[in-house]
mmCIF file of C-alpha atoms in Angstrom:
data_model
loop_
_atom_site.group_PDB
_atom_site.id
_atom_site.type_symbol
_atom_site.label_atom_id
_atom_site.label_comp_id
_atom_site.label_asym_id
_atom_site.label_seq_id
_atom_site.Cartn_x
_atom_site.Cartn_y
_atom_site.Cartn_z
ATOM 1 C CA MET A 19 -27.097 7.453 24.954
ATOM 2 C CA SER A 20 -25.606 4.346 26.577
ATOM 3 C CA ILE A 21 -22.237 2.946 25.600
ATOM 4 C CA ALA A 22 -23.814 -0.266 24.336
ATOM 5 C CA ARG A 23 -26.344 1.615 22.223
ATOM 6 C CA ARG A 24 -23.667 3.893 20.768
ATOM 7 C CA GLY A 25 -21.391 0.989 19.927
ATOM 8 C CA ALA A 26 -24.195 -0.927 18.326
ATOM 9 C CA ILE A 27 -25.709 1.747 16.198
ATOM 10 C CA ALA A 28 -22.749 3.693 15.009
ATOM 11 C CA GLY A 29 -21.184 0.506 13.689
ATOM 12 C CA GLY A 30 -21.748 1.726 10.131
ATOM 13 C CA LEU A 31 -19.129 4.393 10.531
ATOM 14 C CA ALA A 32 -15.748 3.776 9.017
ATOM 15 C CA LEU A 33 -12.182 4.821 9.245
ATOM 16 C CA ALA A 34 -11.718 8.518 8.558
ATOM 17 C CA LEU A 35 -8.205 9.081 9.842
ATOM 18 C CA THR A 36 -5.501 6.491 10.240
ATOM 19 C CA GLY A 37 -2.314 5.889 12.195
ATOM 20 C CA ARG A 38 -0.419 8.181 14.519
ATOM 21 C CA ALA A 39 -1.484 11.374 12.702
ATOM 22 C CA ALA A 40 -5.052 10.863 13.852
ATOM 23 C CA PHE A 41 -3.930 9.762 17.311
ATOM 24 C CA ALA A 42 -1.836 12.906 17.643
ATOM 25 C CA ALA A 43 -4.902 15.051 16.982
ATOM 26 C CA GLY A 44 -6.533 13.739 20.166
ATOM 27 C CA ASP A 45 -5.633 14.084 23.841
ATOM 28 C CA GLY A 46 -2.861 11.469 23.741
ATOM 29 C CA GLN A 47 -5.045 8.611 24.996
ATOM 30 C CA MET A 48 -6.994 6.519 22.568
ATOM 31 C CA TYR A 49 -10.558 5.533 23.400
ATOM 32 C CA GLY A 50 -12.112 2.199 22.507
ATOM 33 C CA MET A 51 -15.390 0.374 22.673
ATOM 34 C CA ILE A 52 -16.374 -3.231 22.033
ATOM 35 C CA GLY A 53 -20.023 -4.198 21.901
ATOM 36 C CA LYS A 54 -22.250 -7.104 20.954
ATOM 37 C CA ILE A 55 -25.571 -6.402 19.232
ATOM 38 C CA ALA A 56 -28.430 -8.871 18.869
ATOM 39 C CA ALA A 57 -30.271 -8.417 15.577
ATOM 40 C CA LYS A 58 -33.903 -9.437 15.325
ATOM 41 C CA PRO A 59 -34.137 -13.005 13.970
ATOM 42 C CA GLY A 60 -33.222 -13.098 10.312
ATOM 43 C CA GLN A 61 -32.186 -9.421 10.251
ATOM 44 C CA ARG A 62 -28.429 -9.701 10.830
ATOM 45 C CA ALA A 63 -27.459 -9.248 7.155
ATOM 46 C CA ALA A 64 -29.639 -6.137 6.814
ATOM 47 C CA LEU A 65 -28.281 -4.712 10.069
ATOM 48 C CA LEU A 66 -24.689 -5.414 8.997
ATOM 49 C CA GLU A 67 -25.321 -3.553 5.758
ATOM 50 C CA LEU A 68 -26.686 -0.535 7.617
ATOM 51 C CA LEU A 69 -23.789 -0.556 10.053
ATOM 52 C CA LEU A 70 -21.326 -0.543 7.187
ATOM 53 C CA GLN A 71 -23.066 2.210 5.197
ATOM 54 C CA GLY A 72 -22.537 5.869 5.827
ATOM 55 C CA SER A 73 -19.144 5.189 7.266
ATOM 56 C CA ALA A 74 -17.151 7.688 5.272
ATOM 57 C CA ASP A 75 -16.119 10.673 7.313
ATOM 58 C CA MET A 76 -15.750 10.450 11.087
ATOM 59 C CA PRO A 77 -12.925 12.656 12.338
ATOM 60 C CA GLY A 78 -10.848 10.923 14.970
ATOM 61 C CA CYS A 79 -12.020 7.390 14.183
ATOM 62 C CA LEU A 80 -8.950 5.187 13.869
ATOM 63 C CA SER A 81 -10.708 1.855 13.413
ATOM 64 C CA TYR A 82 -14.267 0.586 13.105
ATOM 65 C CA ILE A 83 -14.713 -3.162 12.749
ATOM 66 C CA VAL A 84 -18.091 -4.838 12.301
ATOM 67 C CA ALA A 85 -18.044 -8.645 12.575
ATOM 68 C CA GLU A 86 -20.465 -11.566 12.503
ATOM 69 C CA ASP A 87 -20.524 -13.807 15.572
ATOM 70 C CA ILE A 88 -19.712 -17.315 14.309
ATOM 71 C CA GLY A 89 -21.682 -19.043 17.079
ATOM 72 C CA ASP A 90 -24.838 -16.911 16.965
ATOM 73 C CA PRO A 91 -26.634 -16.250 13.645
ATOM 74 C CA ASP A 92 -28.199 -13.039 14.984
ATOM 75 C CA ALA A 93 -25.188 -11.501 16.761
ATOM 76 C CA ILE A 94 -22.836 -8.760 15.599
ATOM 77 C CA TRP A 95 -19.683 -7.458 17.297
ATOM 78 C CA VAL A 96 -18.543 -3.857 16.844
ATOM 79 C CA THR A 97 -15.016 -2.791 17.796
ATOM 80 C CA GLU A 98 -14.066 0.891 17.626
ATOM 81 C CA VAL A 99 -10.890 2.865 18.302
ATOM 82 C CA TRP A 100 -10.885 6.646 18.481
ATOM 83 C CA ASN A 101 -8.087 9.147 18.941
ATOM 84 C CA SER A 102 -9.990 10.453 22.002
ATOM 85 C CA GLU A 103 -13.239 10.131 23.892
ATOM 86 C CA ALA A 104 -14.117 13.655 22.729
ATOM 87 C CA SER A 105 -13.915 12.565 19.072
ATOM 88 C CA HIS A 106 -16.215 9.657 19.826
ATOM 89 C CA LYS A 107 -18.753 11.944 21.521
ATOM 90 C CA ALA A 108 -18.571 14.441 18.637
ATOM 91 C CA SER A 109 -19.382 11.662 16.163
ATOM 92 C CA LEU A 110 -22.845 11.401 17.707
ATOM 93 C CA GLN A 111 -23.682 14.766 16.142
ATOM 94 C CA LEU A 112 -22.810 13.689 12.581
ATOM 95 C CA PRO A 113 -25.758 13.403 10.171
ATOM 96 C CA GLN A 114 -24.691 9.971 8.901
ATOM 97 C CA VAL A 115 -24.528 8.631 12.455
ATOM 98 C CA ASN A 116 -28.003 9.907 13.223
ATOM 99 C CA ALA A 117 -29.322 8.385 9.980
ATOM 100 C CA ALA A 118 -27.671 5.037 10.785
ATOM 101 C CA ILE A 119 -29.209 5.045 14.268
ATOM 102 C CA LYS A 120 -32.680 5.755 12.923
ATOM 103 C CA ALA A 121 -32.457 3.071 10.230
ATOM 104 C CA ALA A 122 -30.884 0.417 12.486
ATOM 105 C CA MET A 123 -33.130 0.625 15.534
ATOM 106 C CA PRO A 124 -36.032 -1.419 14.042
ATOM 107 C CA LEU A 125 -33.587 -4.260 13.256
ATOM 108 C CA ILE A 126 -32.047 -4.482 16.742
ATOM 109 C CA ALA A 127 -33.415 -6.961 19.294
ATOM 110 C CA GLY A 128 -31.089 -5.836 22.052
ATOM 111 C CA PHE A 129 -27.593 -5.173 23.298
ATOM 112 C CA ASP A 130 -25.379 -7.681 25.044
ATOM 113 C CA THR A 131 -21.792 -7.356 26.181
ATOM 114 C CA ALA A 132 -20.233 -3.894 26.103
ATOM 115 C CA ALA A 133 -16.864 -2.626 27.254
ATOM 116 C CA THR A 134 -15.016 0.657 27.151
ATOM 117 C CA THR A 135 -11.286 0.271 26.590
ATOM 118 C CA ARG A 136 -8.104 2.332 26.369
ATOM 119 C CA PRO A 137 -6.212 0.979 23.332
ATOM 120 C CA VAL A 138 -2.461 1.346 23.682
ATOM 121 C CA GLY A 139 -1.337 0.272 20.212
ATOM 122 C CA GLY A 140 -0.987 -2.704 17.969
ATOM 123 C CA LYS A 141 -1.115 -3.642 14.323
ATOM 124 C CA GLY A 142 -3.257 -1.179 12.414
ATOM 125 C CA LEU A 143 -2.812 1.571 14.985
#
């Protein structure tokens, strides 16, 4: 699964572990992704809702932010921070992630900008 697709679809997953305790459980290097998703016209609100549902329990997820693009009525940005790349990859096996992917795909027109990052800290981390 591509980075852009993963970032777009798993946007409904929320914070499971917070702060340094979760970071310490990983390999010592956080893993981040930022992606822009294009919803089908008029489907952004429904896609946002799906991306925010099922976001309860994702081990290693430090932050999952889903945001509306102010300048584009169909665009969504997803920003994720994980305690490790391995935790991110493991999340793809979670039932709620698979359900979110299946439900979201019909609402997605495409994927735009995507970046993989190495977060080093900041407020909230």
